[in-house]
Amino acid sequence: VADMAKRIVSTLARTPDDRPVMAILELIGNDVCRSQPGISAMTTPQAFHDSQMETLRYLDAHLPSGSHVIVAGLIDGLFLYDTMHLRTHPIGALHQDVTYSDLYEYLICLGISPCWGYLNANETWRNATMERANLLNAELIKIVETEQFQNIDLLYTVFSIQDVVVVAEKLGKHAWDIVEPVDGFHPRQLGNAITCGLVWDTIKAHKPSWIPEVNPHNEDIIQKFGDQGGY
């Protein structure tokens, strides 16, 4: 996903003269999730390492001094099939005759699956996809532990789906409630909201010095723009 990373970071609207920022480099799974079949379609560890270094060097050159980057590893995609495959997809809600497994196989047949490896009925391929993701995460850990940058420092973390599920269940929800019901693959808003809270907890626990002071102009912003619903 080197080309995708280049496109995204090149949109960064910051200059070295701005105040330091806290950025999240969140990879999730694109390096192992392709519509094409097989391990050969996935990013190799060396290509992944080179791409991440290129991205971090770009951030180091364009972010203000003193900025922080949270480097999030690839998630445990085995959760998806294990949680969703026997559940009924909305398409089959009327007659209870279309499961997510049916949807996944249909998308694979069409060659448009969002993740051939993790959404595969073959457990061997699902596990192989997770193994490649672990190899790529090892490269991220190596970078965070060994590389030094002039303007940014790094924190490695993995957004644990299991932790998100624990919080969801405390809210009276189920594991499948954090997954977008239409594609059975991406997180839905509940999952995103819980993940945001967990990321903030991680920062407070491991990098409390990263948290800046409260903006002294918050009241001025409210007076000028009114209630924007938390934004």
Short mmCIF file of C-alpha atoms in Angstrom, two decimals:
data_model
loop_
_atom_site.label_atom_id
_atom_site.label_comp_id
_atom_site.label_asym_id
_atom_site.label_seq_id
_atom_site.Cartn_x
_atom_site.Cartn_y
_atom_site.Cartn_z
CA VAL A 1 0.00 0.00 0.00
CA ALA A 2 2.95 2.33 -0.57
CA ASP A 3 1.04 4.36 -3.18
CA MET A 4 -1.93 4.78 -0.82
CA ALA A 5 0.35 5.94 1.99
CA LYS A 6 1.98 8.50 -0.30
CA ARG A 7 -1.40 9.88 -1.35
CA ILE A 8 -2.64 10.17 2.21
CA VAL A 9 0.41 11.75 3.84
CA SER A 10 0.83 14.19 0.95
CA THR A 11 -2.51 15.75 1.94
CA LEU A 12 -1.11 16.71 5.34
CA ALA A 13 -1.80 20.41 5.82
CA ARG A 14 1.01 21.20 8.24
CA THR A 15 4.28 23.08 8.07
CA PRO A 16 7.28 23.10 10.43
CA ASP A 17 6.08 26.49 11.72
CA ASP A 18 2.81 25.06 13.12
CA ARG A 19 2.31 23.79 16.64
CA PRO A 20 3.26 20.14 17.26
CA VAL A 21 0.62 17.58 16.34
CA MET A 22 -0.34 14.10 17.42
CA ALA A 23 -0.85 11.92 14.35
CA ILE A 24 -2.03 8.33 14.02
CA LEU A 25 -0.51 6.11 11.35
CA GLU A 26 -3.21 3.43 11.30
CA LEU A 27 -2.60 0.58 8.86
CA ILE A 28 -5.41 -1.79 9.95
CA GLY A 29 -5.01 -4.44 7.27
CA ASN A 30 -4.62 -3.20 3.71
CA ASP A 31 -1.20 -4.81 3.34
CA VAL A 32 -2.73 -8.27 3.75
CA CYS A 33 -6.24 -7.55 2.52
CA ARG A 34 -6.54 -7.72 -1.25
CA SER A 35 -9.18 -9.04 -3.62
CA GLN A 36 -6.51 -11.15 -5.33
CA PRO A 37 -5.95 -14.66 -3.98
CA GLY A 38 -2.87 -16.01 -2.24
CA ILE A 39 0.03 -14.83 -0.12
CA SER A 40 1.85 -13.43 -3.16
CA ALA A 41 -0.73 -10.62 -3.36
CA MET A 42 0.20 -9.43 0.14
CA THR A 43 2.96 -6.97 0.99
CA THR A 44 6.27 -8.60 1.86
CA PRO A 45 7.97 -7.67 5.16
CA GLN A 46 10.84 -5.91 3.38
CA ALA A 47 8.56 -3.89 1.11
CA PHE A 48 6.42 -3.04 4.13
CA HIS A 49 9.45 -1.89 6.12
CA ASP A 50 10.68 0.30 3.27
CA SER A 51 7.25 1.83 2.72
CA GLN A 52 6.76 2.65 6.40
CA MET A 53 10.19 4.24 6.62
CA GLU A 54 9.39 6.37 3.58
CA THR A 55 6.14 7.49 5.20
CA LEU A 56 7.77 8.28 8.53
CA ARG A 57 10.57 10.21 6.87
CA TYR A 58 7.98 12.26 5.04
CA LEU A 59 6.16 12.98 8.31
CA ASP A 60 9.44 13.86 9.99
CA ALA A 61 10.18 16.35 7.24
CA HIS A 62 6.75 17.99 7.23
CA LEU A 63 5.47 17.88 10.82
CA PRO A 64 6.46 20.56 13.35
CA SER A 65 9.27 19.71 15.76
CA GLY A 66 7.99 17.94 18.87
CA SER A 67 5.18 16.13 17.06
CA HIS A 68 4.13 12.61 18.00
CA VAL A 69 3.06 9.68 15.83
CA ILE A 70 1.10 6.68 17.06
CA VAL A 71 2.02 3.76 14.83
CA ALA A 72 -0.84 1.27 14.92
CA GLY A 73 -0.17 -2.28 13.82
CA LEU A 74 -2.34 -4.53 11.67
CA ILE A 75 -5.35 -5.85 13.54
CA ASP A 76 -6.41 -9.43 14.28
CA GLY A 77 -8.59 -10.05 11.24
CA LEU A 78 -9.48 -13.60 12.32
CA PHE A 79 -12.16 -11.99 14.45
CA LEU A 80 -14.24 -11.17 11.38
CA TYR A 81 -14.99 -14.62 10.00
CA ASP A 82 -15.18 -16.21 13.44
CA THR A 83 -17.75 -13.65 14.56
CA MET A 84 -19.80 -13.08 11.43
CA HIS A 85 -19.85 -16.12 9.16
CA LEU A 86 -22.93 -17.85 10.61
CA ARG A 87 -24.95 -14.70 11.13
CA THR A 88 -27.65 -13.66 8.67
CA HIS A 89 -26.75 -10.81 6.34
CA PRO A 90 -29.40 -8.06 5.86
CA ILE A 91 -29.92 -9.33 2.30
CA GLY A 92 -31.26 -12.57 3.74
CA ALA A 93 -33.22 -11.02 6.61
CA LEU A 94 -36.65 -11.80 5.15
CA HIS A 95 -36.17 -15.55 4.74
CA GLN A 96 -33.06 -16.02 6.91
CA ASP A 97 -31.32 -17.60 3.91
CA VAL A 98 -28.16 -15.55 3.29
CA THR A 99 -25.30 -15.65 5.81
CA TYR A 100 -22.18 -13.54 5.89
CA SER A 101 -20.28 -16.62 4.77
CA ASP A 102 -22.47 -16.65 1.67
CA LEU A 103 -21.70 -12.97 1.08
CA TYR A 104 -17.97 -13.48 1.56
CA GLU A 105 -17.90 -16.37 -0.92
CA TYR A 106 -19.95 -14.39 -3.44
CA LEU A 107 -17.54 -11.44 -3.28
CA ILE A 108 -14.55 -13.78 -3.65
CA CYS A 109 -16.22 -15.40 -6.66
CA LEU A 110 -16.66 -11.97 -8.26
CA GLY A 111 -13.05 -11.07 -7.50
CA ILE A 112 -14.04 -8.04 -5.43
CA SER A 113 -13.63 -9.28 -1.86
CA PRO A 114 -12.28 -6.58 0.46
CA CYS A 115 -10.05 -9.24 2.02
CA TRP A 116 -9.59 -12.58 0.25
CA GLY A 117 -7.54 -13.97 3.14
CA TYR A 118 -9.55 -13.11 6.23
CA LEU A 119 -12.99 -13.60 4.65
CA ASN A 120 -12.08 -16.98 3.19
CA ALA A 121 -14.01 -20.10 4.23
CA ASN A 122 -10.69 -21.95 4.26
CA GLU A 123 -9.26 -21.66 7.78
CA THR A 124 -5.74 -22.35 6.52
CA TRP A 125 -5.81 -19.21 4.38
CA ARG A 126 -7.26 -17.15 7.20
CA ASN A 127 -4.46 -18.24 9.50
CA ALA A 128 -1.84 -17.62 6.80
CA THR A 129 -3.14 -14.08 6.44
CA MET A 130 -2.80 -13.51 10.18
CA GLU A 131 0.74 -14.91 10.08
CA ARG A 132 1.72 -12.39 7.40
CA ALA A 133 0.12 -9.58 9.40
CA ASN A 134 2.21 -10.62 12.43
CA LEU A 135 5.38 -10.49 10.32
CA LEU A 136 4.51 -6.98 9.18
CA ASN A 137 3.80 -5.89 12.75
CA ALA A 138 7.23 -7.19 13.72
CA GLU A 139 8.70 -4.78 11.17
CA LEU A 140 6.78 -1.90 12.72
CA ILE A 141 8.03 -2.80 16.18
CA LYS A 142 11.58 -2.93 14.84
CA ILE A 143 11.22 0.54 13.35
CA VAL A 144 9.77 2.06 16.53
CA GLU A 145 12.46 0.48 18.72
CA THR A 146 15.49 1.23 16.55
CA GLU A 147 14.87 4.28 14.35
CA GLN A 148 15.35 7.89 15.41
CA PHE A 149 13.78 10.94 13.80
CA GLN A 150 14.51 14.61 14.12
CA ASN A 151 11.03 16.08 14.60
CA ILE A 152 8.78 13.19 15.64
CA ASP A 153 8.76 10.44 18.22
CA LEU A 154 6.79 7.20 17.97
CA LEU A 155 4.52 4.94 20.00
CA TYR A 156 3.62 1.49 18.71
CA THR A 157 0.26 -0.03 19.56
CA VAL A 158 -2.23 -2.51 18.17
CA PHE A 159 -5.91 -1.66 18.30
CA SER A 160 -7.17 -4.81 20.02
CA ILE A 161 -10.54 -5.94 18.70
CA GLN A 162 -10.92 -8.09 21.79
CA ASP A 163 -10.63 -5.00 24.00
CA VAL A 164 -13.23 -3.25 21.85
CA VAL A 165 -15.59 -6.20 22.28
CA VAL A 166 -15.16 -6.13 26.07
CA VAL A 167 -16.23 -2.48 26.16
CA ALA A 168 -19.11 -3.12 23.75
CA GLU A 169 -20.42 -5.95 25.92
CA LYS A 170 -20.30 -3.70 28.98
CA LEU A 171 -22.57 -1.38 27.01
CA GLY A 172 -25.01 -4.24 26.42
CA LYS A 173 -23.87 -4.89 22.85
CA HIS A 174 -22.48 -7.96 21.11
CA ALA A 175 -19.24 -8.63 19.26
CA TRP A 176 -20.96 -8.34 15.89
CA ASP A 177 -22.31 -4.91 16.79
CA ILE A 178 -18.88 -3.36 16.18
CA VAL A 179 -18.82 -4.59 12.55
CA GLU A 180 -20.49 -2.73 9.68
CA PRO A 181 -23.52 -4.89 8.80
CA VAL A 182 -23.54 -4.15 5.07
CA ASP A 183 -20.07 -5.43 4.16
CA GLY A 184 -19.38 -7.49 7.28
CA PHE A 185 -15.81 -6.22 7.23
CA HIS A 186 -15.24 -2.61 8.24
CA PRO A 187 -15.90 -1.26 11.74
CA ARG A 188 -19.19 0.49 12.34
CA GLN A 189 -19.50 3.72 14.27
CA LEU A 190 -19.79 1.98 17.66
CA GLY A 191 -16.48 0.21 17.07
CA ASN A 192 -14.80 3.42 15.98
CA ALA A 193 -16.04 5.30 19.05
CA ILE A 194 -14.85 2.60 21.45
CA THR A 195 -11.50 2.37 19.68
CA CYS A 196 -11.04 6.13 20.05
CA GLY A 197 -11.50 5.82 23.81
CA LEU A 198 -9.04 2.94 24.03
CA VAL A 199 -6.44 4.86 22.05
CA TRP A 200 -6.81 7.79 24.41
CA ASP A 201 -6.37 5.44 27.38
CA THR A 202 -3.20 4.07 25.77
CA ILE A 203 -1.77 7.57 25.37
CA LYS A 204 -2.58 8.46 28.98
CA ALA A 205 -0.98 5.23 30.23
CA HIS A 206 2.19 5.20 28.12
CA LYS A 207 2.77 8.74 26.86
CA PRO A 208 1.00 11.18 29.21
CA SER A 209 3.51 13.88 28.28
CA TRP A 210 2.07 13.80 24.76
CA ILE A 211 -1.25 15.23 25.95
CA PRO A 212 -1.19 19.02 25.45
CA GLU A 213 -2.80 21.60 27.65
CA VAL A 214 -6.46 22.38 27.09
CA ASN A 215 -6.88 25.01 24.39
CA PRO A 216 -7.31 28.31 26.29
CA HIS A 217 -9.47 29.61 23.43
CA ASN A 218 -12.18 26.94 23.69
CA GLU A 219 -14.71 29.37 25.15
CA ASP A 220 -13.93 31.89 22.41
CA ILE A 221 -14.51 29.17 19.80
CA ILE A 222 -17.87 28.25 21.35
CA GLN A 223 -18.96 31.89 21.43
CA LYS A 224 -18.01 32.40 17.80
CA PHE A 225 -19.24 29.11 16.29
CA GLY A 226 -21.79 27.83 18.79
CA ASP A 227 -22.39 24.21 19.72
CA GLN A 228 -20.88 22.02 17.00
CA GLY A 229 -21.75 18.74 18.66
CA GLY A 230 -18.35 18.18 20.21
CA TYR A 231 -16.23 19.13 17.21
#
